[in-house]
Amino acid sequence: MFTLEDIDGVEIDRRAALYGPLADAVRELIDATIRTETDADVIRDVEATVRAATTRLRDRQIDGAYGVRFTPDGTGMPWGNAVVGLRNPIAPPLDIERDEDGRHHSRFTLGAAYEGPPGHVHGGVCALVLDHLLGMTASPGDKPNFTGTLTLRYRRATPLGPLHAEARIDRVEGVKTFVVGTLSDAEGVTVEAEGVFITPAWARD
Ligand SMILES: CCCCCCCCCCCC(=O)SCCNC(=O)CCNC(=O)[C@H](O)C(C)(C)COP(=O)(O)OP(=O)(O)OC[C@H]1O[C@@H](n2cnc3c(N)ncnc32)[C@H](O)[C@@H]1OP(=O)(O)O
């Protein structure tokens, strides 16, 4: 599940510079695919081009998903992750910052690819973002904590566009870490979240 990738910082940077722009380009493609109103023959031509590009990428590929890789110095490479994955065009991706007090926060933009109600973020996408942010907040050390229960209160619809999310640990009780967080737009909080994150048996002392 968590694997060691024996590479140094120079190699991480090289790979990030190679794969990051590809994922960015595909994110643009997703947005353009949703919003285009160009001519039918152009759309069919682009479809063929995209299929050809996919065939070229599949020339050599790993079996299964990317996994969460760590380098010997503990640098994480969750590059296939659905929220922060550098190589995953589905991920917005979030850039999550950690304060000295353990609070985690992120500013990001969700566009047309994340729509649920017209012009607004899909409720499941709100949950996706908050689950990941709260999960990161719950796992400050080298032990993973997995979502046991995530409770959300959707106070009002979240508009597509620039957003902010933050989370902090409320308390720790044995193997359970209780985390609270919010998703907000410029007008204030749209979704409140509470999560119970649990250290799985295989990671306990
Ligand atoms: C580089 C960056 C990395 C990047 C990677 C960072 C990843 C962040 C990911 C974000 C978070 C995720 O999506 S994680 C993926 C989604 N979550 C999952 O897939 C979890 C699936 N479930 C499980 O693996 C398991 O059920 C666990 C770990 C949740 C529970 O394990 P368990 O072995 O069953 O626990 P058990 O010993 O019975 O119980 C321990 C205590 O927890 C309580 N408990 C047990 N289950 C639950 C529950 N669902 N909700 C509340 N509380 C519970 C029990 O009552 C007990 O309390 P007491 O008696 O001690 O009081």
PDB file of C-alpha atoms in Angstrom, residues 5-21 66 69-79 86-87:
ATOM      1  CA  GLU A   5      10.895   4.608  -4.047  1.00  0.00           C
ATOM      2  CA  ASP A   6      14.668   4.863  -3.781  1.00  0.00           C
ATOM      3  CA  ILE A   7      15.201   8.224  -5.501  1.00  0.00           C
ATOM      4  CA  ASP A   8      16.635  11.590  -4.424  1.00  0.00           C
ATOM      5  CA  GLY A   9      15.259  15.141  -4.602  1.00  0.00           C
ATOM      6  CA  VAL A  10      16.766  15.813  -8.023  1.00  0.00           C
ATOM      7  CA  GLU A  11      14.950  12.817  -9.477  1.00  0.00           C
ATOM      8  CA  ILE A  12      11.675  13.809  -7.766  1.00  0.00           C
ATOM      9  CA  ASP A  13      11.976  17.276  -9.311  1.00  0.00           C
ATOM     10  CA  ARG A  14      12.748  15.788 -12.735  1.00  0.00           C
ATOM     11  CA  ARG A  15       9.691  13.545 -12.599  1.00  0.00           C
ATOM     12  CA  ALA A  16       7.459  16.332 -11.255  1.00  0.00           C
ATOM     13  CA  ALA A  17       8.571  18.597 -14.115  1.00  0.00           C
ATOM     14  CA  LEU A  18       7.801  15.819 -16.616  1.00  0.00           C
ATOM     15  CA  TYR A  19       4.455  14.497 -15.376  1.00  0.00           C
ATOM     16  CA  GLY A  20       2.992  17.627 -13.756  1.00  0.00           C
ATOM     17  CA  PRO A  21       2.544  19.548 -17.033  1.00  0.00           C
ATOM     18  CA  TYR A  66       0.055   4.442  -8.581  1.00  0.00           C
ATOM     19  CA  ARG A  69       5.285   6.124  -2.521  1.00  0.00           C
ATOM     20  CA  PHE A  70       7.859   7.432  -0.063  1.00  0.00           C
ATOM     21  CA  THR A  71      11.509   8.182  -0.656  1.00  0.00           C
ATOM     22  CA  PRO A  72      14.192   7.137   1.914  1.00  0.00           C
ATOM     23  CA  ASP A  73      14.127  10.636   3.489  1.00  0.00           C
ATOM     24  CA  GLY A  74      10.354  10.372   4.057  1.00  0.00           C
ATOM     25  CA  THR A  75       9.202  12.535   1.187  1.00  0.00           C
ATOM     26  CA  GLY A  76       5.720  11.427   0.170  1.00  0.00           C
ATOM     27  CA  MET A  77       4.711  11.013  -3.455  1.00  0.00           C
ATOM     28  CA  PRO A  78       0.932  10.444  -3.445  1.00  0.00           C
ATOM     29  CA  TRP A  79       0.926  11.350  -7.120  1.00  0.00           C
ATOM     30  CA  LEU A  86       0.427  15.568  -9.178  1.00  0.00           C
ATOM     31  CA  ARG A  87      -0.103  12.959 -11.907  1.00  0.00           C
TER      32      ARG A  87
END
